[in-house]
Amino acid sequence: MSEFNNEIWFVGAEMSPLVKAGGLGDVMGSLPKVLLKAGMNVRVVIPYYKNIISKNFIDIKRVYPAGQVNFGEIPFEFGIKTGFAMGDIPLVLIEQNHFFNREDVYGSHGGVCAYKDNLWRYAMLAHGTAYAMRALGIPLVVHTHDWSGGIVPAVIRQAFGDKKVYINGPAEGIFNGKLSRSASAKGLRPAIAFTIHNLGYQGVYGIDDFYDIGLDFRYNSSAAYEHFGTFNSLKGGIKLSDIVTTVSPTYADEITAPEFGFGLDGELKNLRDDGRLKGILNGIDLDYWNPAVDRFISYNLNLKAGRYSLKDYGEWEKFKFNNKKALFSQISLPLKTGKNGKVLPLIGVVSRLTEEKGINEFLDALFNWNDFPFQVAILGSGKDYIERKANYLSEIFKDKVFTQTGKYDEALSHKIYAAADIFVMPSKFEPCGLSQMIAMRYGCVIAAGDTGGLHDTVSDIMDSGVKNPSGILIKHTNPDGIAWALNELYNRYISDGAEWRNLVVNSADKHFGWDDSAKVYESLYYDIIK
Ligand code: ADP
Ligand code: GLC
């Protein structure tokens, strides 16, 4: 019989603010924090990226004896360190310097130039996690994330057996350490929850690679990782977990159809029909992304977080103008005014620059637009051709467009959210999207693709049924569709009427925190140990 503790372990490749490449980092940093605040015993497991992890957010308390795993014929030693992140989040770091002491998380340019051995690297995370469970006690639930966490379910099963834990007796309160005397944990392995953050990244490798990552041969099957002759980490993660979630309700529907299912729609449809696929909307960390106290920006909002109303618009205007002035002086962009003497609206972009984000089409929309009435600040990294196109736009329109590509820049991202009037995110698909939520919190009006989490969070001004619009949803995210949306917003901005003011205040008033979704996760953790 296994020794369980009453914990929930989050396992993933990133955790903000320690190490982040995109939204996964935000979620791994903020959801555990909220669950912990609600009194639950949560612990986070991530790789120890020695070179890039922010050491000032980590407090290491204990180092355990090294473990070892064979990848093919090659033995690899690894270590585990335990301690706390950001003061009070229990943390396990898997240390293996050959794999994790690198310049980037997944590879350069936001992971677009991926490390060739990423499968090995994240298999190491999985083996390290199982080893840590032997040292620290087996959690009741493992919540693993994305393709990089997709190997965890197999390693857990081969380490502890297929028989899932269940609570014999009343389970209420167990994650808060309040298991009633009459209840006990029975079974061999933790229950496994798996979250898909983006079906576009499945961790697909040659089937031969299967034999190099320390997995039992039985997982080379279409009931696990094998997918049409390839190794598919995400598929195995889905097949071997007890419950699967994705990060918004609309995306949970979309991925059951071929257009967004990336070859796994059949699997996902079955899962949904069985009631084992749930769409739970992400939140953002409202303390961290808080315009009233954000230390990266020059001018803090002089309004308490709460419900905003139209009478607060004056302060939002001041907030935007002061942060725009500060940003422009940093990036050497002149403040330009348009025909009626009004400062041109600033469009902000903070994004990975891959096809799915639609930024390539956004750039084309501006190239095609004779004398576009905007200034633009672009921060992003990703595909070389999109980075180059963005840089080219700023070379041609030196006084209107600023572009910074190639690297991650937390401070600049905050400054752009604070200064931008319009935030553009014309994604072709978007599992959830956090950038639009952050941008709304900072009073930006949103122009976004009508898909996934964008559909669930942006209230469309074109929809007459919507009471408090916060932006515009773009049905066709081609250059013309994007230009149409930007033009609609420009007309409202320039007329300076109540419609624009309403948009800004509504947007800031949306507050996408974690409270509701954290409760849904909590009940889901109970469901899978019953
Ligand atoms: P995704 O996870 O698909 O990239 P999300 O909208 O969920 O998209 O999350 C993106 C997160 O990464 C946001 O917090 C955004 O501010 C941040 N981000 C993206 N690119 C950069 C960058 N170059 N520098 C700083 N932050 C970035
Ligand atoms: C992924 C998705 C993004 C989502 C994030 C966090 O990177 O692309 O839409 O917000 O994960 O779940």
Coordinates of C-alpha atoms and ligand atoms in Angstrom, one line a residue:
M1 CA 0.0 0.0 0.0
S2 CA 1.4 3.4 -0.9
E3 CA 2.0 6.2 1.5
F4 CA -0.1 9.2 0.4
N5 CA 0.1 12.7 1.7
N6 CA -2.9 15.1 1.2
E7 CA -1.3 17.2 -1.5
I8 CA -2.0 18.3 -5.0
W9 CA 1.1 18.6 -7.2
F10 CA 1.3 20.9 -10.2
V11 CA 3.9 19.7 -12.7
G12 CA 4.9 21.9 -15.6
A13 CA 7.7 23.4 -17.6
E14 CA 7.2 27.1 -16.4
M15 CA 6.2 29.0 -13.4
S16 CA 5.9 32.8 -13.4
P17 CA 7.7 34.9 -12.1
L18 CA 10.5 32.3 -11.7
V19 CA 10.6 31.3 -15.4
K20 CA 8.2 32.0 -18.2
A21 CA 7.9 31.6 -21.9
G22 CA 4.1 32.3 -22.2
G23 CA 0.7 31.8 -20.6
L24 CA 1.5 28.4 -19.1
G25 CA 4.0 30.2 -16.8
D26 CA 1.3 32.6 -15.7
V27 CA -1.1 29.8 -14.9
M28 CA 1.5 27.7 -13.0
G29 CA 2.4 30.8 -11.0
S30 CA -1.1 32.0 -10.2
L31 CA -3.5 29.0 -9.8
P32 CA -1.5 27.2 -7.1
K33 CA -1.2 30.5 -5.3
V34 CA -5.0 30.9 -5.2
L35 CA -5.6 27.3 -4.1
L36 CA -3.0 27.7 -1.4
K37 CA -4.8 30.8 -0.2
A38 CA -8.0 28.8 0.0
G39 CA -6.2 26.5 2.4
M40 CA -5.3 23.6 0.1
N41 CA -2.0 21.8 0.2
V42 CA -0.5 22.5 -3.2
R43 CA 3.1 22.0 -4.4
V44 CA 4.7 22.9 -7.7
V45 CA 7.3 20.9 -9.5
I46 CA 9.4 22.5 -12.3
P47 CA 12.8 22.0 -13.8
Y48 CA 15.7 23.8 -12.2
Y49 CA 16.7 26.0 -15.1
K50 CA 19.8 27.0 -13.3
N51 CA 20.9 29.7 -15.7
I52 CA 17.5 31.5 -16.3
I53 CA 15.4 30.9 -13.2
S54 CA 14.9 34.0 -11.1
K55 CA 16.8 33.0 -8.0
N56 CA 15.4 35.8 -5.9
F57 CA 12.0 34.2 -6.0
I58 CA 13.3 30.9 -4.6
D59 CA 14.2 29.8 -1.2
I60 CA 15.8 26.4 -1.2
K61 CA 15.5 24.5 2.1
R62 CA 16.6 21.0 1.4
V63 CA 18.6 19.0 -1.2
Y64 CA 17.9 15.3 -1.5
P65 CA 20.3 12.5 -2.6
A66 CA 20.6 12.1 -6.3
G67 CA 18.4 9.8 -8.4
Q68 CA 19.2 8.1 -11.6
V69 CA 17.3 7.1 -14.8
N70 CA 18.5 5.3 -17.9
F71 CA 17.6 6.9 -21.2
G72 CA 18.4 4.0 -23.6
E73 CA 21.8 2.8 -22.5
I74 CA 22.8 6.1 -20.9
P75 CA 22.4 6.7 -17.2
F76 CA 21.5 10.2 -16.2
E77 CA 21.8 11.4 -12.6
F78 CA 19.4 14.1 -11.4
G79 CA 18.8 15.9 -8.1
I80 CA 15.8 17.3 -6.3
K81 CA 15.7 20.4 -4.2
T82 CA 12.7 21.5 -2.2
G83 CA 11.8 24.8 -0.7
F84 CA 9.4 27.7 -1.5
A85 CA 8.6 30.0 -4.4
M86 CA 7.7 33.6 -3.7
G87 CA 7.9 33.0 0.1
D88 CA 5.2 30.4 0.6
I89 CA 4.5 28.2 -2.4
P90 CA 6.0 24.7 -1.7
L91 CA 8.3 23.9 -4.6
V92 CA 10.2 21.0 -5.9
L93 CA 13.0 21.7 -8.4
I94 CA 14.3 18.9 -10.6
E95 CA 18.0 19.5 -11.2
Q96 CA 19.8 18.1 -14.2
N97 CA 22.2 20.5 -15.6
H98 CA 22.8 18.9 -18.9
F99 CA 19.1 19.2 -19.7
F100 CA 18.0 22.3 -17.8
N101 CA 21.0 24.6 -17.5
R102 CA 20.4 26.4 -20.8
E103 CA 19.8 29.9 -22.3
D104 CA 16.0 29.4 -22.8
V105 CA 13.1 27.3 -21.7
Y106 CA 12.2 25.4 -24.9
G107 CA 14.7 27.0 -27.3
S108 CA 15.4 30.5 -28.7
H109 CA 12.8 32.9 -30.2
G110 CA 10.1 32.0 -27.8
G111 CA 10.7 28.3 -28.4
V112 CA 10.3 28.4 -32.1
C113 CA 13.9 27.2 -32.5
A114 CA 13.3 24.3 -30.1
Y115 CA 16.0 22.3 -28.5
K116 CA 16.3 19.0 -30.3
D117 CA 16.3 17.0 -27.1
N118 CA 13.1 18.5 -25.6
L119 CA 11.5 15.1 -25.4
W120 CA 14.4 13.9 -23.2
R121 CA 14.3 17.1 -21.2
Y122 CA 10.7 16.8 -20.2
A123 CA 10.9 13.0 -19.7
M124 CA 13.5 14.0 -17.1
L125 CA 11.0 16.2 -15.5
A126 CA 8.6 13.3 -15.3
H127 CA 11.1 10.9 -13.8
G128 CA 12.3 13.5 -11.4
T129 CA 8.7 14.0 -10.3
A130 CA 8.1 10.3 -9.5
Y131 CA 11.4 10.2 -7.6
A132 CA 10.4 13.3 -5.6
M133 CA 7.1 11.5 -4.7
R134 CA 9.1 8.6 -3.2
A135 CA 11.1 11.1 -1.2
L136 CA 8.2 13.4 0.0
G137 CA 5.2 11.1 0.0
I138 CA 2.7 10.5 -2.8
P139 CA 0.2 13.3 -3.5
L140 CA -3.4 12.4 -3.9
V141 CA -3.6 14.4 -7.1
V142 CA -1.0 15.2 -9.8
H143 CA -2.1 18.1 -12.1
T144 CA 0.2 18.0 -15.1
H145 CA 0.3 20.5 -18.0
D146 CA 0.7 20.5 -21.8
W147 CA 2.8 18.3 -24.0
S148 CA 5.9 18.9 -21.8
G149 CA 4.0 17.4 -18.8
G150 CA 2.5 14.7 -21.0
I151 CA 5.1 12.0 -20.0
V152 CA 4.2 12.4 -16.3
P153 CA 1.1 10.2 -16.3
A154 CA 3.1 7.2 -17.8
V155 CA 6.0 7.6 -15.4
I156 CA 3.6 7.8 -12.5
R157 CA 1.7 4.7 -13.6
Q158 CA 4.9 2.7 -14.1
A159 CA 6.3 3.8 -10.8
F160 CA 3.2 3.3 -8.6
G161 CA 0.8 1.1 -10.6
D162 CA -2.4 1.7 -12.5
K163 CA -4.7 1.5 -9.5
K164 CA -5.8 5.0 -8.7
V165 CA -6.2 6.4 -5.2
Y166 CA -9.6 6.8 -3.8
I167 CA -10.8 8.0 -0.5
N168 CA -12.6 5.5 1.5
G169 CA -15.0 7.6 3.5
P170 CA -15.9 11.3 3.4
A171 CA -13.2 13.2 1.4
E172 CA -14.4 16.7 2.2
G173 CA -11.6 18.9 3.5
I174 CA -8.9 16.4 2.7
F175 CA -6.8 18.9 0.7
N176 CA -6.9 21.2 3.6
G177 CA -5.5 18.4 5.8
K178 CA -8.8 17.8 7.4
L179 CA -9.5 14.2 6.5
S180 CA -12.1 12.8 8.8
R181 CA -10.9 9.9 11.1
S182 CA -13.1 7.4 9.4
A183 CA -11.6 8.0 5.9
S184 CA -8.4 6.6 4.4
A185 CA -6.6 6.7 1.1
K186 CA -6.7 3.5 -0.8
G187 CA -5.0 2.6 -4.1
L188 CA -1.5 2.8 -5.5
R189 CA -1.0 6.0 -7.6
P190 CA -2.2 9.6 -7.4
A191 CA -5.2 10.6 -9.4
I192 CA -4.1 12.5 -12.5
A193 CA -5.5 15.7 -14.0
F194 CA -4.1 16.9 -17.3
T195 CA -4.6 20.4 -18.7
I196 CA -4.2 21.1 -22.4
H197 CA -3.0 24.7 -22.8
N198 CA -2.5 24.5 -26.6
L199 CA -3.3 21.6 -28.9
G200 CA -1.0 23.1 -31.5
Y201 CA 2.0 21.8 -29.6
Q202 CA 1.8 18.1 -29.1
G203 CA 5.4 17.0 -28.6
V204 CA 5.6 14.8 -31.6
Y205 CA 8.7 12.7 -32.1
G206 CA 9.8 9.6 -34.0
I207 CA 8.5 6.4 -32.5
D208 CA 12.1 5.3 -32.0
D209 CA 12.6 8.1 -29.5
F210 CA 10.2 6.2 -27.4
Y211 CA 12.9 3.7 -26.3
D212 CA 15.2 6.5 -25.1
I213 CA 13.1 8.1 -22.4
G214 CA 12.8 5.4 -19.7
L215 CA 9.2 4.4 -20.4
D216 CA 7.8 0.8 -20.3
F217 CA 7.3 -0.6 -23.8
R218 CA 3.6 -1.0 -23.1
Y219 CA 3.1 2.7 -23.5
N220 CA 4.1 2.4 -27.2
S221 CA 0.5 1.7 -28.0
S222 CA -2.4 3.7 -29.5
A223 CA -4.0 3.5 -26.1
A224 CA -1.1 5.7 -24.9
Y225 CA 1.6 7.7 -26.9
E226 CA 1.5 6.0 -30.3
H227 CA -0.3 8.1 -32.9
F228 CA -0.2 7.1 -36.5
G229 CA 3.4 5.8 -36.2
T230 CA 4.7 8.7 -34.2
F231 CA 5.4 9.4 -30.5
N232 CA 2.8 12.0 -29.3
S233 CA 3.4 13.3 -25.8
L234 CA 0.1 15.2 -25.6
K235 CA -1.9 12.2 -26.7
G236 CA -0.4 9.9 -24.1
G237 CA -1.0 12.6 -21.5
I238 CA -4.7 12.6 -22.5
K239 CA -5.1 8.9 -22.6
L240 CA -3.4 8.1 -19.3
S241 CA -5.0 10.8 -17.2
D242 CA -8.2 10.5 -15.2
I243 CA -9.6 13.9 -16.2
V244 CA -8.6 16.3 -19.0
T245 CA -9.2 20.0 -18.9
T246 CA -8.6 22.8 -21.3
V247 CA -8.4 26.5 -20.6
S248 CA -11.7 27.9 -21.8
P249 CA -15.2 26.6 -22.5
T250 CA -15.3 27.6 -26.1
Y251 CA -11.9 26.0 -26.8
A252 CA -13.1 22.8 -25.2
D253 CA -15.8 22.7 -27.8
E254 CA -13.6 23.7 -30.7
I255 CA -11.0 21.0 -30.2
T256 CA -13.6 18.3 -30.7
A257 CA -13.9 19.3 -34.4
P258 CA -11.2 18.7 -37.1
E259 CA -10.5 22.4 -37.7
F260 CA -9.0 22.9 -34.2
G261 CA -8.4 19.4 -33.1
F262 CA -5.0 19.0 -34.8
G263 CA -5.6 15.3 -35.4
L264 CA -6.7 14.5 -31.9
D265 CA -10.3 15.7 -32.3
G266 CA -11.6 12.2 -32.4
E267 CA -10.0 11.3 -29.1
L268 CA -11.2 14.6 -27.6
K269 CA -14.7 14.1 -28.8
N270 CA -14.9 10.7 -27.1
L271 CA -13.5 12.2 -24.0
R272 CA -16.1 15.0 -24.0
D273 CA -18.9 12.5 -24.6
D274 CA -17.7 10.5 -21.6
G275 CA -17.7 13.7 -19.5
R276 CA -14.0 13.6 -19.0
L277 CA -13.1 16.8 -20.9
K278 CA -13.9 20.1 -19.2
G279 CA -13.2 23.7 -20.3
I280 CA -12.3 25.9 -17.4
L281 CA -11.5 29.5 -18.0
N282 CA -8.1 30.7 -16.8
G283 CA -7.7 33.8 -14.7
I284 CA -4.8 36.2 -14.1
D285 CA -3.0 37.1 -10.9
L286 CA -4.9 40.3 -10.1
D287 CA -2.3 41.3 -7.5
Y288 CA 0.6 41.0 -9.9
W289 CA -1.2 42.6 -12.9
N290 CA -2.5 45.6 -11.0
P291 CA -2.2 49.0 -12.6
A292 CA -2.5 50.7 -9.2
V293 CA 0.7 49.2 -7.8
D294 CA 2.6 47.8 -10.8
R295 CA 6.2 48.8 -10.3
F296 CA 7.3 48.4 -13.9
I297 CA 5.2 51.3 -15.1
S298 CA 5.8 55.0 -14.6
Y299 CA 2.3 56.2 -13.6
N300 CA 0.1 54.1 -11.3
L301 CA -3.6 54.2 -11.6
N302 CA -5.0 56.4 -8.9
L303 CA -8.2 54.4 -8.4
K304 CA -8.8 51.5 -6.0
A305 CA -9.5 48.1 -7.6
G306 CA -13.3 47.8 -7.5
R307 CA -16.1 48.4 -9.8
Y308 CA -15.2 51.2 -12.2
S309 CA -17.8 53.5 -13.7
L310 CA -17.9 56.2 -16.4
K311 CA -17.0 58.9 -13.9
D312 CA -13.6 57.2 -13.5
Y313 CA -12.7 57.7 -17.2
G314 CA -10.7 60.9 -16.5
E315 CA -8.2 58.9 -14.3
W316 CA -8.0 56.2 -17.0
E317 CA -7.2 58.9 -19.6
K318 CA -4.5 60.3 -17.3
F319 CA -3.1 56.8 -16.7
K320 CA -2.9 56.1 -20.4
F321 CA -1.4 59.5 -21.3
N322 CA 1.3 59.5 -18.7
N323 CA 2.3 55.9 -19.4
K324 CA 2.4 56.6 -23.1
K325 CA 4.6 59.6 -22.6
A326 CA 7.0 57.6 -20.5
L327 CA 7.0 54.6 -22.9
F328 CA 7.6 56.9 -25.9
S329 CA 10.5 58.6 -24.3
Q330 CA 12.1 55.2 -23.5
I331 CA 11.6 53.8 -27.0
S332 CA 12.2 57.2 -28.8
L333 CA 8.8 57.5 -30.4
P334 CA 7.4 61.0 -30.9
L335 CA 3.8 61.6 -29.7
K336 CA 2.0 62.1 -32.9
T337 CA -1.4 63.8 -33.3
G338 CA -4.0 63.1 -36.0
K339 CA -6.2 65.3 -38.1
N340 CA -8.3 66.8 -35.3
G341 CA -5.3 67.4 -33.0
K342 CA -5.9 64.4 -30.9
V343 CA -3.0 62.1 -30.0
L344 CA -3.1 59.0 -32.3
P345 CA -4.3 55.9 -30.6
L346 CA -1.5 53.5 -29.6
I347 CA -1.9 49.9 -30.6
G348 CA -0.1 47.4 -28.4
V349 CA 1.1 43.9 -29.2
V350 CA 2.7 41.6 -26.7
S351 CA 2.8 38.2 -28.3
R352 CA 4.6 35.1 -29.4
L353 CA 5.1 35.7 -33.1
T354 CA 3.7 32.5 -34.6
E355 CA 1.1 31.9 -37.3
E356 CA -1.6 31.2 -34.8
K357 CA -1.5 34.7 -33.3
G358 CA -2.4 36.5 -36.5
I359 CA 0.3 39.1 -36.1
N360 CA 1.6 38.5 -39.6
E361 CA -1.9 39.5 -41.0
F362 CA -2.0 42.5 -38.6
L363 CA 1.3 43.7 -40.1
D364 CA -0.1 43.3 -43.6
A365 CA -3.2 45.2 -42.6
L366 CA -0.9 48.2 -41.7
F367 CA 1.3 47.8 -44.8
N368 CA -1.8 47.9 -47.0
W369 CA -3.3 50.9 -45.2
N370 CA -2.4 54.3 -46.7
D371 CA -1.3 56.5 -43.8
F372 CA -2.7 54.4 -40.9
P373 CA -3.9 56.6 -38.1
F374 CA -2.2 54.7 -35.2
Q375 CA 1.0 54.4 -33.5
V376 CA 2.1 50.9 -32.7
A377 CA 4.3 49.2 -30.1
I378 CA 5.2 45.6 -30.8
L379 CA 6.9 43.2 -28.4
G380 CA 7.3 39.7 -29.5
S381 CA 9.4 36.8 -30.5
G382 CA 8.9 33.8 -32.6
K383 CA 9.1 33.0 -36.3
D384 CA 11.9 34.7 -38.1
Y385 CA 9.8 36.0 -41.0
I386 CA 7.3 37.6 -38.7
E387 CA 10.0 39.2 -36.6
R388 CA 11.6 40.5 -39.7
K389 CA 8.3 41.9 -41.1
A390 CA 7.6 43.6 -37.8
N391 CA 11.1 45.2 -37.7
Y392 CA 10.7 46.2 -41.4
L393 CA 7.4 48.0 -40.5
S394 CA 9.1 50.0 -37.8
E395 CA 12.0 50.9 -40.2
I396 CA 9.6 52.3 -42.8
F397 CA 7.4 54.1 -40.2
K398 CA 10.0 55.2 -37.8
D399 CA 7.9 57.8 -36.1
K400 CA 4.8 55.6 -35.8
V401 CA 6.0 52.0 -35.1
F402 CA 8.3 50.6 -32.5
T403 CA 9.3 46.9 -32.6
Q404 CA 11.3 44.8 -30.2
T405 CA 11.7 41.2 -31.2
G406 CA 13.8 38.1 -30.3
K407 CA 13.6 38.2 -26.6
Y408 CA 11.3 38.1 -23.7
D409 CA 11.0 41.4 -21.8
E410 CA 8.7 41.4 -18.8
A411 CA 9.2 45.1 -17.9
L412 CA 8.5 46.3 -21.4
S413 CA 5.4 44.2 -21.6
H414 CA 3.9 46.0 -18.6
K415 CA 4.7 49.4 -20.1
I416 CA 3.0 48.5 -23.3
Y417 CA -0.2 47.2 -21.5
A418 CA -0.3 50.4 -19.5
A419 CA 0.3 52.8 -22.5
A420 CA -1.8 51.1 -25.2
D421 CA -5.3 52.3 -26.1
I422 CA -6.0 49.3 -28.3
F423 CA -4.6 45.8 -27.8
V424 CA -4.5 43.6 -30.8
M425 CA -4.7 39.8 -30.7
P426 CA -6.1 38.5 -34.0
S427 CA -5.5 34.9 -33.1
K428 CA -6.7 32.2 -35.5
F429 CA -7.2 30.0 -32.5
E430 CA -6.6 30.8 -28.8
P431 CA -7.1 28.2 -26.1
C432 CA -7.6 31.0 -23.6
G433 CA -5.3 33.9 -23.9
L434 CA -4.1 35.9 -21.0
S435 CA -2.7 38.9 -22.8
Q436 CA -6.2 40.2 -23.6
M437 CA -7.2 39.8 -19.9
I438 CA -4.1 41.7 -18.7
A439 CA -4.7 44.4 -21.4
M440 CA -8.3 44.8 -20.2
R441 CA -7.1 45.2 -16.6
Y442 CA -4.9 48.0 -17.9
G443 CA -7.8 49.8 -19.7
C444 CA -7.1 48.7 -23.3
V445 CA -9.9 48.2 -25.8
I446 CA -9.4 44.8 -27.4
A447 CA -9.4 43.8 -31.1
A448 CA -9.3 40.0 -31.1
G449 CA -10.1 37.0 -33.1
D450 CA -13.5 35.5 -32.4
T451 CA -12.2 32.2 -31.1
G452 CA -11.5 30.1 -28.0
G453 CA -10.9 32.1 -24.8
L454 CA -11.0 35.4 -26.7
H455 CA -14.7 34.7 -27.5
D456 CA -15.3 33.9 -23.9
T457 CA -13.6 37.1 -22.5
V458 CA -14.0 39.9 -25.0
S459 CA -17.5 41.4 -25.1
D460 CA -18.1 42.4 -28.7
I461 CA -19.3 45.9 -29.5
M462 CA -20.8 44.6 -32.7
D463 CA -23.1 42.3 -30.9
S464 CA -26.3 44.2 -30.0
G465 CA -27.0 41.7 -27.2
V466 CA -23.9 42.6 -25.3
K467 CA -24.4 45.1 -22.5
N468 CA -20.9 46.2 -21.6
P469 CA -18.6 45.8 -24.6
S470 CA -14.9 45.8 -24.1
G471 CA -13.7 45.5 -27.7
I472 CA -14.4 43.9 -31.1
L473 CA -14.3 40.3 -32.2
I474 CA -12.9 39.7 -35.6
K475 CA -14.6 37.0 -37.6
H476 CA -12.1 36.9 -40.4
T477 CA -8.6 37.4 -39.2
N478 CA -7.2 38.2 -42.6
P479 CA -5.6 41.7 -43.2
D480 CA -8.9 43.1 -44.4
G481 CA -10.9 41.8 -41.4
I482 CA -8.3 43.2 -39.1
A483 CA -8.2 46.6 -40.8
W484 CA -12.0 46.7 -40.6
A485 CA -11.9 46.1 -36.8
L486 CA -9.2 48.7 -36.2
N487 CA -11.1 51.2 -38.3
E488 CA -14.3 50.6 -36.2
L489 CA -12.3 51.2 -33.0
Y490 CA -10.5 54.2 -34.5
N491 CA -13.8 55.9 -35.4
R492 CA -15.0 55.5 -31.8
Y493 CA -11.7 56.8 -30.4
I494 CA -11.5 59.9 -32.6
S495 CA -15.1 60.9 -32.1
D496 CA -14.2 61.1 -28.4
G497 CA -17.8 60.3 -27.4
A498 CA -19.3 58.2 -24.6
E499 CA -18.9 55.0 -26.7
W500 CA -15.1 55.0 -26.4
R501 CA -15.1 56.1 -22.8
N502 CA -17.5 53.2 -22.1
L503 CA -15.3 50.8 -23.9
V504 CA -12.3 51.7 -21.8
V505 CA -14.1 51.6 -18.5
N506 CA -16.0 48.4 -19.3
S507 CA -12.8 46.7 -20.3
A508 CA -11.0 47.7 -17.1
D509 CA -14.0 46.6 -15.1
K510 CA -13.9 43.0 -16.3
H511 CA -11.6 41.6 -13.6
F512 CA -10.6 38.1 -14.8
G513 CA -9.3 36.7 -11.5
W514 CA -9.1 33.0 -10.5
D515 CA -11.8 32.8 -7.9
D516 CA -14.6 31.1 -9.8
S517 CA -12.3 28.7 -11.8
A518 CA -10.2 27.8 -8.7
K519 CA -13.4 26.5 -7.1
V520 CA -14.2 24.4 -10.2
Y521 CA -10.7 22.9 -10.1
E522 CA -11.1 22.1 -6.4
S523 CA -14.3 20.2 -7.0
L524 CA -12.7 18.4 -9.9
Y525 CA -9.8 17.2 -7.7
Y526 CA -12.4 15.9 -5.3
D527 CA -14.3 14.1 -8.1
I528 CA -11.2 12.2 -9.2
I529 CA -10.4 10.8 -5.8
K530 CA -13.9 9.7 -4.9
Ligands
ADP1 P1 0.5 32.2 -25.1 O1 0.6 31.4 -23.9 O2 -0.2 31.4 -26.2 O3 1.8 32.8 -25.6 P2 -1.2 34.0 -23.6 O4 -1.9 35.2 -24.0 O5 -1.9 33.0 -22.8 O6 -0.5 33.4 -24.9 O7 0.0 34.4 -22.6 C1 1.1 35.2 -23.1 C2 1.9 35.7 -21.9 O8 3.2 35.9 -22.2 C3 1.4 37.0 -21.4 O9 1.6 37.1 -20.0 C4 2.2 38.0 -22.1 O10 2.3 39.2 -21.5 C5 3.5 37.3 -22.2 N1 4.5 37.5 -23.3 C6 4.4 37.1 -24.5 N2 5.5 37.5 -25.3 C7 6.2 38.2 -24.4 C8 7.5 38.9 -24.6 N3 8.2 38.9 -25.7 N4 8.0 39.5 -23.5 C9 7.3 39.5 -22.3 N5 6.1 38.9 -22.1 C10 5.6 38.3 -23.2
GLC2 C1 -1.3 28.5 -24.1 C2 -2.3 29.1 -25.0 C3 -2.9 30.4 -24.4 C4 -3.3 30.2 -22.9 C5 -2.1 29.7 -22.2 C6 -2.4 29.5 -20.7 O1 0.0 29.0 -24.3 O2 -1.7 29.4 -26.2 O3 -4.1 30.7 -25.1 O4 -3.8 31.3 -22.4 O5 -1.6 28.5 -22.7 O6 -3.3 28.5 -20.5

